[in-house]
Amino acid sequence: KFEHVGQWMRAWYYPQDGETMAEAVNREVLAARTTAGLLDASTLGKIDIRGPDAAEFLNRVYTNGWSKLAVGRCRYGLMLKDDGMVMDDGVTTRLGKNHYHMTTTTGGAAGVLDWLEEWLQTEWPDLQVYLTSVTEQWAVATLSGPNANKILQDAGIDIDLSPTSFPFMSMQNCHIGGLPARVFRISFTGELSYEINVAARHGLALWTHLMKSGAAHGITPYGTEAMHVLRAEKGFIIVGQETDGSVTPHDLGMDWIVSKAKPDFIGKRALTRTTMAYDDRKQLVGLKTKNPQQVIPEGAHAVRDPNQPLPMDMLGQVTSSYYSPNLGYSIAMGLLKGGHSMRGQTVFFPLLDGSIIEAEVVDTVFFDPKGERING
């Protein structure tokens, strides 16, 4: 089954005979954490960045530092508009001294490229940087799960996959079943994971080969719905879902990615405005329902007192909500006024049918909080 994502159709879930959507998604989510899951991530935005000033350019458009990133290493970056609000995120990799590969959200690819070109052409014309959209040049298969290494070895990968030779947040060129590939050891699931990029014309061949090689290791294709559950279990955000143009890195609990040492970056001055430090800003939190089987509808509004007269004083809204088969209960994230100071408190979600869902405010990371599964 497919769904619209930006200008693409993406695989939503893969139902087997007689399965409901919930049953299919639960099966896919469990497989990605217990054996292996395979996701078509070809739609990710991809921008080729070249030029002697490429590192300086990235330093200006991302909130964190980029000048010291080594060749062959990857880094997660957060991009702000000039008003300090989160615009996009993604992983960028240094392929050579003056060569980078940037990924963006699927729906944000064209807007990000337009944004970068605007700054290059109108604000920083002195920088020697050249941008090329390569989204459609690369097909991407993301292989996640504890059996990922076994599958790649059976598929004939010609590099050492040990953590010392191929550490997390690094990239290598290799061949898989004879196909030339760029492999990035990055993860949106929190599991041992590889984003395998091949020329678009080789995408089907790669997918078929991996499925065949993984058959004995429990490989299971999973779609965007399972991807959402897996990343929510880890508290990973999706720009456009946890953000709406009014959310800052601090609101997301991501102060760690905002450099204190860089003299400037897009949005830096805006982050110093008095309003950015207000205690009642909507902030990202985790939500755990009192009834573990109840899933809060996305978009539902939170209140402190469900019995207050209308119009109710709303605290905020749910941004992501799913049932987690790995945890055995429902999980959610939401933006609540002063949410970072509300941990341990109870909030209520009145629904249109007159029922009320009760939930505790918790941390956004529900699964593997120490990140111990990243190496398998």
mmCIF file of C-alpha atoms in Angstrom:
data_model
loop_
_atom_site.group_PDB
_atom_site.id
_atom_site.type_symbol
_atom_site.label_atom_id
_atom_site.label_comp_id
_atom_site.label_asym_id
_atom_site.label_seq_id
_atom_site.Cartn_x
_atom_site.Cartn_y
_atom_site.Cartn_z
ATOM 1 C CA LYS A 1 0.000 0.000 0.000
ATOM 2 C CA PHE A 2 1.270 3.461 -0.908
ATOM 3 C CA GLU A 3 0.907 6.967 0.501
ATOM 4 C CA HIS A 4 1.707 10.450 -0.798
ATOM 5 C CA VAL A 5 4.840 12.052 0.684
ATOM 6 C CA GLY A 6 5.667 15.378 -0.906
ATOM 7 C CA GLN A 7 5.649 14.734 -4.639
ATOM 8 C CA TRP A 8 6.369 11.033 -4.194
ATOM 9 C CA MET A 9 4.435 7.849 -3.643
ATOM 10 C CA ARG A 10 6.102 5.869 -0.853
ATOM 11 C CA ALA A 11 5.468 2.340 0.334
ATOM 12 C CA TRP A 12 3.206 2.792 3.367
ATOM 13 C CA TYR A 13 3.081 -0.818 4.574
ATOM 14 C CA TYR A 14 3.341 -4.336 3.114
ATOM 15 C CA PRO A 15 0.241 -6.356 4.077
ATOM 16 C CA GLN A 16 0.356 -10.099 3.808
ATOM 17 C CA ASP A 17 -2.803 -12.065 2.984
ATOM 18 C CA GLY A 18 -5.562 -11.257 5.460
ATOM 19 C CA GLU A 19 -3.526 -8.752 7.493
ATOM 20 C CA THR A 20 -4.951 -5.474 8.706
ATOM 21 C CA MET A 21 -2.792 -2.373 8.518
ATOM 22 C CA ALA A 22 -2.096 -2.533 12.268
ATOM 23 C CA GLU A 23 -1.050 -6.192 12.046
ATOM 24 C CA ALA A 24 1.244 -5.523 9.095
ATOM 25 C CA VAL A 25 2.890 -2.497 10.734
ATOM 26 C CA ASN A 26 3.414 -4.348 14.036
ATOM 27 C CA ARG A 27 5.054 -7.236 12.180
ATOM 28 C CA GLU A 28 7.342 -4.878 10.257
ATOM 29 C CA VAL A 29 8.332 -2.918 13.375
ATOM 30 C CA LEU A 30 9.145 -6.092 15.325
ATOM 31 C CA ALA A 31 11.237 -7.473 12.451
ATOM 32 C CA ALA A 32 13.374 -4.326 12.199
ATOM 33 C CA ARG A 33 14.382 -4.766 15.851
ATOM 34 C CA THR A 34 14.596 -8.565 16.112
ATOM 35 C CA THR A 35 15.890 -9.732 12.708
ATOM 36 C CA ALA A 36 16.157 -7.157 9.894
ATOM 37 C CA GLY A 37 14.037 -4.626 8.036
ATOM 38 C CA LEU A 38 14.481 -3.138 4.579
ATOM 39 C CA LEU A 39 13.151 0.334 3.696
ATOM 40 C CA ASP A 40 13.073 2.079 0.323
ATOM 41 C CA ALA A 41 14.539 5.480 1.249
ATOM 42 C CA SER A 42 15.188 6.630 -2.318
ATOM 43 C CA THR A 43 12.916 9.660 -1.889
ATOM 44 C CA LEU A 44 15.193 11.370 0.626
ATOM 45 C CA GLY A 45 16.343 14.714 -0.724
ATOM 46 C CA LYS A 46 19.983 14.643 -1.811
ATOM 47 C CA ILE A 47 22.157 17.646 -2.668
ATOM 48 C CA ASP A 48 25.709 17.403 -4.004
ATOM 49 C CA ILE A 49 27.814 20.256 -2.573
ATOM 50 C CA ARG A 50 31.216 21.110 -4.005
ATOM 51 C CA GLY A 51 33.716 23.927 -3.891
ATOM 52 C CA PRO A 52 36.592 25.298 -1.777
ATOM 53 C CA ASP A 53 34.153 27.151 0.500
ATOM 54 C CA ALA A 54 31.768 24.232 1.041
ATOM 55 C CA ALA A 55 32.718 23.725 4.717
ATOM 56 C CA GLU A 56 32.275 27.411 5.488
ATOM 57 C CA PHE A 57 28.909 27.351 3.717
ATOM 58 C CA LEU A 58 27.691 24.421 5.826
ATOM 59 C CA ASN A 59 28.922 26.213 8.952
ATOM 60 C CA ARG A 60 26.633 29.103 8.097
ATOM 61 C CA VAL A 61 23.484 27.156 7.193
ATOM 62 C CA TYR A 62 23.562 24.543 9.990
ATOM 63 C CA THR A 63 23.419 25.289 13.726
ATOM 64 C CA ASN A 64 26.377 23.026 14.581
ATOM 65 C CA GLY A 65 30.022 23.048 13.470
ATOM 66 C CA TRP A 66 31.272 21.590 10.187
ATOM 67 C CA SER A 67 34.810 22.849 9.588
ATOM 68 C CA LYS A 68 36.475 19.897 11.342
ATOM 69 C CA LEU A 69 34.380 17.059 9.901
ATOM 70 C CA ALA A 70 36.792 14.462 8.493
ATOM 71 C CA VAL A 71 36.532 12.975 5.012
ATOM 72 C CA GLY A 72 34.368 9.856 5.143
ATOM 73 C CA ARG A 73 32.463 10.988 8.241
ATOM 74 C CA CYS A 74 28.789 11.921 8.587
ATOM 75 C CA ARG A 75 27.094 14.498 10.797
ATOM 76 C CA TYR A 76 23.490 15.252 11.646
ATOM 77 C CA GLY A 77 22.559 18.867 11.024
ATOM 78 C CA LEU A 78 19.653 21.137 11.918
ATOM 79 C CA MET A 79 18.773 24.010 9.595
ATOM 80 C CA LEU A 80 16.907 27.127 10.757
ATOM 81 C CA LYS A 81 15.098 29.898 8.945
ATOM 82 C CA ASP A 82 16.371 33.392 9.736
ATOM 83 C CA ASP A 83 13.618 33.707 12.372
ATOM 84 C CA GLY A 84 15.281 30.916 14.396
ATOM 85 C CA MET A 85 12.601 28.314 13.677
ATOM 86 C CA VAL A 86 13.514 24.787 12.555
ATOM 87 C CA MET A 87 13.301 24.445 8.789
ATOM 88 C CA ASP A 88 14.827 21.055 7.957
ATOM 89 C CA ASP A 89 17.260 18.404 9.153
ATOM 90 C CA GLY A 90 19.349 15.651 7.686
ATOM 91 C CA VAL A 91 22.737 13.959 7.593
ATOM 92 C CA THR A 92 25.560 15.472 5.556
ATOM 93 C CA THR A 93 28.706 13.510 4.708
ATOM 94 C CA ARG A 94 32.142 14.746 3.669
ATOM 95 C CA LEU A 95 33.081 12.769 0.573
ATOM 96 C CA GLY A 96 36.286 14.693 -0.186
ATOM 97 C CA LYS A 97 38.195 17.819 0.796
ATOM 98 C CA ASN A 98 35.753 20.084 -1.071
ATOM 99 C CA HIS A 99 32.884 17.650 -1.633
ATOM 100 C CA TYR A 100 29.813 16.909 0.532
ATOM 101 C CA HIS A 101 26.607 14.889 0.192
ATOM 102 C CA MET A 102 23.620 16.455 1.993
ATOM 103 C CA THR A 103 20.348 14.683 2.704
ATOM 104 C CA THR A 104 17.077 16.470 3.449
ATOM 105 C CA THR A 105 13.534 15.442 4.287
ATOM 106 C CA THR A 106 11.585 13.971 1.365
ATOM 107 C CA GLY A 107 9.058 16.796 1.232
ATOM 108 C CA GLY A 108 11.616 19.519 1.933
ATOM 109 C CA ALA A 109 14.174 18.746 -0.785
ATOM 110 C CA ALA A 110 13.169 21.411 -3.326
ATOM 111 C CA GLY A 111 12.600 24.060 -0.659
ATOM 112 C CA VAL A 112 15.984 23.429 0.947
ATOM 113 C CA LEU A 113 17.816 23.675 -2.369
ATOM 114 C CA ASP A 114 15.959 26.901 -3.166
ATOM 115 C CA TRP A 115 16.841 28.275 0.296
ATOM 116 C CA LEU A 116 20.533 27.422 -0.064
ATOM 117 C CA GLU A 117 20.706 28.938 -3.541
ATOM 118 C CA GLU A 118 19.037 32.136 -2.304
ATOM 119 C CA TRP A 119 21.751 32.646 0.291
ATOM 120 C CA LEU A 120 24.550 31.753 -2.117
ATOM 121 C CA GLN A 121 23.311 34.003 -4.894
ATOM 122 C CA THR A 122 22.056 37.018 -2.933
ATOM 123 C CA GLU A 123 23.922 37.107 0.411
ATOM 124 C CA TRP A 124 27.199 35.239 -0.043
ATOM 125 C CA PRO A 125 28.138 35.500 -3.739
ATOM 126 C CA ASP A 126 31.817 35.528 -2.725
ATOM 127 C CA LEU A 127 31.637 31.888 -1.610
ATOM 128 C CA GLN A 128 32.763 29.333 -4.200
ATOM 129 C CA VAL A 129 30.133 26.667 -3.659
ATOM 130 C CA TYR A 130 28.169 24.709 -6.263
ATOM 131 C CA LEU A 131 24.932 22.870 -5.512
ATOM 132 C CA THR A 132 23.350 20.110 -7.581
ATOM 133 C CA SER A 133 20.173 18.194 -6.844
ATOM 134 C CA VAL A 134 20.953 14.469 -7.078
ATOM 135 C CA THR A 135 17.796 13.143 -5.412
ATOM 136 C CA GLU A 136 16.786 11.102 -8.439
ATOM 137 C CA GLN A 137 20.317 9.936 -9.262
ATOM 138 C CA TRP A 138 20.553 7.642 -6.242
ATOM 139 C CA ALA A 139 18.304 4.765 -5.182
ATOM 140 C CA VAL A 140 18.554 4.040 -1.462
ATOM 141 C CA ALA A 141 17.836 0.859 0.483
ATOM 142 C CA THR A 142 18.079 1.177 4.266
ATOM 143 C CA LEU A 143 18.915 -2.101 5.980
ATOM 144 C CA SER A 144 18.320 -2.124 9.757
ATOM 145 C CA GLY A 145 18.388 -4.706 12.502
ATOM 146 C CA PRO A 146 20.664 -7.092 14.391
ATOM 147 C CA ASN A 147 21.100 -9.331 11.318
ATOM 148 C CA ALA A 148 22.113 -6.485 8.982
ATOM 149 C CA ASN A 149 25.795 -7.466 8.933
ATOM 150 C CA LYS A 150 25.024 -11.111 8.176
ATOM 151 C CA ILE A 151 22.807 -10.106 5.266
ATOM 152 C CA LEU A 152 25.411 -7.773 3.767
ATOM 153 C CA GLN A 153 28.089 -10.414 4.097
ATOM 154 C CA ASP A 154 25.875 -12.989 2.358
ATOM 155 C CA ALA A 155 25.142 -10.334 -0.285
ATOM 156 C CA GLY A 156 28.863 -10.140 -1.072
ATOM 157 C CA ILE A 157 29.854 -6.759 0.348
ATOM 158 C CA ASP A 158 33.584 -6.240 -0.134
ATOM 159 C CA ILE A 159 34.464 -4.155 2.973
ATOM 160 C CA ASP A 160 35.001 -4.913 6.662
ATOM 161 C CA LEU A 161 31.792 -4.161 8.606
ATOM 162 C CA SER A 162 33.269 -4.332 12.111
ATOM 163 C CA PRO A 163 32.599 -1.236 14.259
ATOM 164 C CA THR A 164 36.306 -0.415 14.369
ATOM 165 C CA SER A 165 36.675 -0.500 10.575
ATOM 166 C CA PHE A 166 33.261 0.964 9.799
ATOM 167 C CA PRO A 167 32.153 3.086 12.781
ATOM 168 C CA PHE A 168 28.761 4.693 13.282
ATOM 169 C CA MET A 169 28.324 7.982 11.353
ATOM 170 C CA SER A 170 30.820 7.114 8.643
ATOM 171 C CA MET A 171 30.624 6.291 4.933
ATOM 172 C CA GLN A 172 32.487 3.944 2.598
ATOM 173 C CA ASN A 173 32.501 3.144 -1.103
ATOM 174 C CA CYS A 174 32.157 -0.553 -1.848
ATOM 175 C CA HIS A 175 30.446 -3.186 -3.994
ATOM 176 C CA ILE A 176 27.440 -5.310 -3.019
ATOM 177 C CA GLY A 177 26.791 -8.245 -5.302
ATOM 178 C CA GLY A 178 29.000 -6.495 -7.849
ATOM 179 C CA LEU A 179 27.008 -3.235 -7.711
ATOM 180 C CA PRO A 180 29.051 -0.117 -6.907
ATOM 181 C CA ALA A 181 27.589 1.560 -3.836
ATOM 182 C CA ARG A 182 28.022 4.323 -1.289
ATOM 183 C CA VAL A 183 27.139 2.940 2.128
ATOM 184 C CA PHE A 184 26.396 5.274 5.042
ATOM 185 C CA ARG A 185 26.384 3.804 8.578
ATOM 186 C CA ILE A 186 23.641 6.026 9.932
ATOM 187 C CA SER A 187 20.397 5.105 11.639
ATOM 188 C CA PHE A 188 16.855 6.452 11.893
ATOM 189 C CA THR A 189 15.743 3.376 13.841
ATOM 190 C CA GLY A 190 18.378 3.241 16.581
ATOM 191 C CA GLU A 191 19.400 -0.220 15.353
ATOM 192 C CA LEU A 192 22.505 -1.274 13.484
ATOM 193 C CA SER A 193 21.688 0.294 10.126
ATOM 194 C CA TYR A 194 23.119 0.985 6.676
ATOM 195 C CA GLU A 195 21.821 3.399 4.059
ATOM 196 C CA ILE A 196 22.946 1.851 0.785
ATOM 197 C CA ASN A 197 23.062 4.242 -2.184
ATOM 198 C CA VAL A 198 23.395 2.916 -5.732
ATOM 199 C CA ALA A 199 22.809 4.451 -9.137
ATOM 200 C CA ALA A 200 19.058 4.768 -9.689
ATOM 201 C CA ARG A 201 19.114 2.232 -12.515
ATOM 202 C CA HIS A 202 20.513 -0.357 -10.069
ATOM 203 C CA GLY A 203 17.852 0.196 -7.390
ATOM 204 C CA LEU A 204 15.666 -2.773 -8.253
ATOM 205 C CA ALA A 205 18.691 -5.051 -8.633
ATOM 206 C CA LEU A 206 19.955 -4.019 -5.175
ATOM 207 C CA TRP A 207 16.556 -4.522 -3.529
ATOM 208 C CA THR A 208 16.069 -7.942 -5.129
ATOM 209 C CA HIS A 209 19.582 -9.051 -4.191
ATOM 210 C CA LEU A 210 19.213 -7.940 -0.553
ATOM 211 C CA MET A 211 15.835 -9.650 -0.198
ATOM 212 C CA LYS A 212 17.288 -12.879 -1.559
ATOM 213 C CA SER A 213 20.397 -12.660 0.640
ATOM 214 C CA GLY A 214 18.304 -11.832 3.700
ATOM 215 C CA ALA A 215 15.682 -14.551 3.301
ATOM 216 C CA ALA A 216 17.483 -16.858 5.740
ATOM 217 C CA HIS A 217 17.954 -14.026 8.225
ATOM 218 C CA GLY A 218 14.357 -12.861 8.595
ATOM 219 C CA ILE A 219 14.564 -9.816 6.328
ATOM 220 C CA THR A 220 11.238 -7.978 6.129
ATOM 221 C CA PRO A 221 10.406 -4.967 3.941
ATOM 222 C CA TYR A 222 8.867 -2.155 5.951
ATOM 223 C CA GLY A 223 7.105 1.016 4.921
ATOM 224 C CA THR A 224 6.797 4.588 6.102
ATOM 225 C CA GLU A 225 4.315 3.786 8.881
ATOM 226 C CA ALA A 226 6.710 1.328 10.517
ATOM 227 C CA MET A 227 9.523 3.836 9.990
ATOM 228 C CA HIS A 228 7.501 6.397 11.950
ATOM 229 C CA VAL A 229 6.960 3.986 14.829
ATOM 230 C CA LEU A 230 10.630 2.970 14.951
ATOM 231 C CA ARG A 231 11.922 6.535 15.008
ATOM 232 C CA ALA A 232 9.281 7.606 17.568
ATOM 233 C CA GLU A 233 10.392 4.800 19.894
ATOM 234 C CA LYS A 234 13.793 6.519 19.862
ATOM 235 C CA GLY A 235 12.399 10.047 20.167
ATOM 236 C CA PHE A 236 13.700 11.102 16.747
ATOM 237 C CA ILE A 237 11.820 14.053 15.272
ATOM 238 C CA ILE A 238 10.368 14.489 11.811
ATOM 239 C CA VAL A 239 10.481 18.061 10.566
ATOM 240 C CA GLY A 240 6.966 19.032 9.548
ATOM 241 C CA GLN A 241 5.453 16.692 12.115
ATOM 242 C CA GLU A 242 7.142 17.695 15.373
ATOM 243 C CA THR A 243 7.661 21.176 13.896
ATOM 244 C CA ASP A 244 5.268 23.658 12.313
ATOM 245 C CA GLY A 245 7.336 26.778 11.660
ATOM 246 C CA SER A 246 7.055 27.993 15.268
ATOM 247 C CA VAL A 247 9.463 25.536 16.923
ATOM 248 C CA THR A 248 13.078 26.222 17.921
ATOM 249 C CA PRO A 249 15.869 23.738 18.740
ATOM 250 C CA HIS A 250 15.350 24.512 22.442
ATOM 251 C CA ASP A 251 11.637 23.745 22.147
ATOM 252 C CA LEU A 252 12.635 20.318 20.802
ATOM 253 C CA GLY A 253 15.130 19.723 23.617
ATOM 254 C CA MET A 254 17.951 19.935 21.084
ATOM 255 C CA ASP A 255 20.156 22.645 22.583
ATOM 256 C CA TRP A 256 23.062 20.207 22.149
ATOM 257 C CA ILE A 257 23.082 20.792 18.394
ATOM 258 C CA VAL A 258 23.331 24.604 18.603
ATOM 259 C CA SER A 259 26.969 25.705 18.567
ATOM 260 C CA LYS A 260 28.082 28.118 21.273
ATOM 261 C CA ALA A 261 31.449 28.662 19.586
ATOM 262 C CA LYS A 262 30.506 29.664 16.033
ATOM 263 C CA PRO A 263 30.364 33.427 15.436
ATOM 264 C CA ASP A 264 27.259 33.147 13.278
ATOM 265 C CA PHE A 265 24.793 30.912 11.461
ATOM 266 C CA ILE A 266 21.375 31.474 9.931
ATOM 267 C CA GLY A 267 18.923 32.041 12.769
ATOM 268 C CA LYS A 268 21.536 32.644 15.499
ATOM 269 C CA ARG A 269 20.495 36.229 16.222
ATOM 270 C CA ALA A 270 16.819 35.292 16.321
ATOM 271 C CA LEU A 271 17.499 32.659 18.998
ATOM 272 C CA THR A 272 18.618 35.432 21.387
ATOM 273 C CA ARG A 273 15.233 37.189 21.336
ATOM 274 C CA THR A 274 13.535 37.446 24.734
ATOM 275 C CA THR A 275 10.472 35.530 23.557
ATOM 276 C CA MET A 276 12.613 32.483 22.749
ATOM 277 C CA ALA A 277 13.239 31.927 26.472
ATOM 278 C CA TYR A 278 9.642 32.179 27.693
ATOM 279 C CA ASP A 279 8.718 29.326 30.033
ATOM 280 C CA ASP A 280 5.315 28.858 28.406
ATOM 281 C CA ARG A 281 6.594 28.117 24.915
ATOM 282 C CA LYS A 282 5.315 24.841 23.484
ATOM 283 C CA GLN A 283 8.024 22.229 24.060
ATOM 284 C CA LEU A 284 8.384 18.640 22.866
ATOM 285 C CA VAL A 285 7.606 15.900 25.389
ATOM 286 C CA GLY A 286 6.824 12.212 25.422
ATOM 287 C CA LEU A 287 3.380 10.960 26.414
ATOM 288 C CA LYS A 288 2.506 7.569 27.918
ATOM 289 C CA THR A 289 -1.183 6.710 28.204
ATOM 290 C CA LYS A 290 -2.609 5.360 31.454
ATOM 291 C CA ASN A 291 -4.321 2.647 29.421
ATOM 292 C CA PRO A 292 -1.411 1.117 27.471
ATOM 293 C CA GLN A 293 -3.664 0.003 24.620
ATOM 294 C CA GLN A 294 -5.130 3.465 23.972
ATOM 295 C CA VAL A 295 -3.502 5.424 21.149
ATOM 296 C CA ILE A 296 -4.049 9.177 21.354
ATOM 297 C CA PRO A 297 -5.234 10.588 18.008
ATOM 298 C CA GLU A 298 -2.605 12.783 16.372
ATOM 299 C CA GLY A 299 -3.629 16.417 16.676
ATOM 300 C CA ALA A 300 -5.551 15.827 19.923
ATOM 301 C CA HIS A 301 -5.357 18.768 22.340
ATOM 302 C CA ALA A 302 -4.075 18.429 25.891
ATOM 303 C CA VAL A 303 -5.644 20.051 28.950
ATOM 304 C CA ARG A 304 -4.829 19.983 32.667
ATOM 305 C CA ASP A 305 -8.463 19.755 33.766
ATOM 306 C CA PRO A 306 -10.926 17.890 31.514
ATOM 307 C CA ASN A 307 -13.871 19.196 33.571
ATOM 308 C CA GLN A 308 -13.176 22.898 33.071
ATOM 309 C CA PRO A 309 -15.876 24.949 31.323
ATOM 310 C CA LEU A 310 -15.686 25.771 27.630
ATOM 311 C CA PRO A 311 -13.637 27.214 26.056
ATOM 312 C CA MET A 312 -10.982 24.997 27.621
ATOM 313 C CA ASP A 313 -7.431 26.212 28.274
ATOM 314 C CA MET A 314 -5.372 24.153 25.836
ATOM 315 C CA LEU A 315 -1.787 23.156 26.694
ATOM 316 C CA GLY A 316 -0.818 21.981 23.234
ATOM 317 C CA GLN A 317 -1.261 19.095 20.827
ATOM 318 C CA VAL A 318 -0.057 15.606 19.966
ATOM 319 C CA THR A 319 2.384 15.554 17.026
ATOM 320 C CA SER A 320 3.055 11.802 16.723
ATOM 321 C CA SER A 321 1.217 8.841 18.204
ATOM 322 C CA TYR A 322 1.538 5.085 17.651
ATOM 323 C CA TYR A 323 1.243 1.691 19.246
ATOM 324 C CA SER A 324 4.696 0.212 19.891
ATOM 325 C CA PRO A 325 4.765 -3.595 19.563
ATOM 326 C CA ASN A 326 8.335 -3.608 20.884
ATOM 327 C CA LEU A 327 7.274 -1.959 24.125
ATOM 328 C CA GLY A 328 3.755 -3.357 24.349
ATOM 329 C CA TYR A 329 2.078 0.006 24.883
ATOM 330 C CA SER A 330 1.217 3.185 23.002
ATOM 331 C CA ILE A 331 3.698 6.033 22.695
ATOM 332 C CA ALA A 332 3.248 9.637 21.656
ATOM 333 C CA MET A 333 5.049 12.948 21.391
ATOM 334 C CA GLY A 334 3.489 16.365 21.681
ATOM 335 C CA LEU A 335 4.158 20.072 21.996
ATOM 336 C CA LEU A 336 2.932 21.341 25.376
ATOM 337 C CA LYS A 337 3.264 24.783 26.975
ATOM 338 C CA GLY A 338 6.187 24.570 29.393
ATOM 339 C CA GLY A 339 6.427 20.884 28.585
ATOM 340 C CA HIS A 340 10.046 20.424 29.662
ATOM 341 C CA SER A 341 9.105 21.164 33.284
ATOM 342 C CA MET A 342 6.023 18.930 33.252
ATOM 343 C CA ARG A 343 7.658 15.510 33.383
ATOM 344 C CA GLY A 344 5.739 13.195 35.696
ATOM 345 C CA GLN A 345 2.546 15.247 35.497
ATOM 346 C CA THR A 346 -0.753 14.000 34.087
ATOM 347 C CA VAL A 347 -2.564 15.605 31.159
ATOM 348 C CA PHE A 348 -5.905 14.792 29.556
ATOM 349 C CA PHE A 349 -7.113 14.562 25.969
ATOM 350 C CA PRO A 350 -10.885 15.121 25.522
ATOM 351 C CA LEU A 351 -12.100 13.509 22.297
ATOM 352 C CA LEU A 352 -15.045 14.302 20.059
ATOM 353 C CA ASP A 353 -16.934 11.199 21.153
ATOM 354 C CA GLY A 354 -16.958 12.466 24.736
ATOM 355 C CA SER A 355 -14.247 10.107 26.011
ATOM 356 C CA ILE A 356 -11.078 11.298 27.718
ATOM 357 C CA ILE A 357 -7.586 9.792 27.397
ATOM 358 C CA GLU A 358 -5.262 10.240 30.374
ATOM 359 C CA ALA A 359 -1.488 10.350 29.851
ATOM 360 C CA GLU A 360 1.702 10.968 31.792
ATOM 361 C CA VAL A 361 4.321 13.423 30.509
ATOM 362 C CA VAL A 362 7.578 11.492 30.055
ATOM 363 C CA ASP A 363 10.889 11.693 28.194
ATOM 364 C CA THR A 364 10.728 11.519 24.395
ATOM 365 C CA VAL A 365 13.043 8.460 24.249
ATOM 366 C CA PHE A 366 10.978 5.350 24.920
ATOM 367 C CA PHE A 367 13.276 2.571 23.668
ATOM 368 C CA ASP A 368 16.986 1.853 24.290
ATOM 369 C CA PRO A 369 17.626 5.193 26.036
ATOM 370 C CA LYS A 370 21.394 4.583 26.248
ATOM 371 C CA GLY A 371 21.691 3.860 22.512
ATOM 372 C CA GLU A 372 23.317 0.489 23.082
ATOM 373 C CA ARG A 373 21.795 -1.221 20.017
ATOM 374 C CA ILE A 374 23.484 0.957 17.409
ATOM 375 C CA ASN A 375 26.282 -1.614 16.882
ATOM 376 C CA GLY A 376 23.950 -4.603 16.725
#
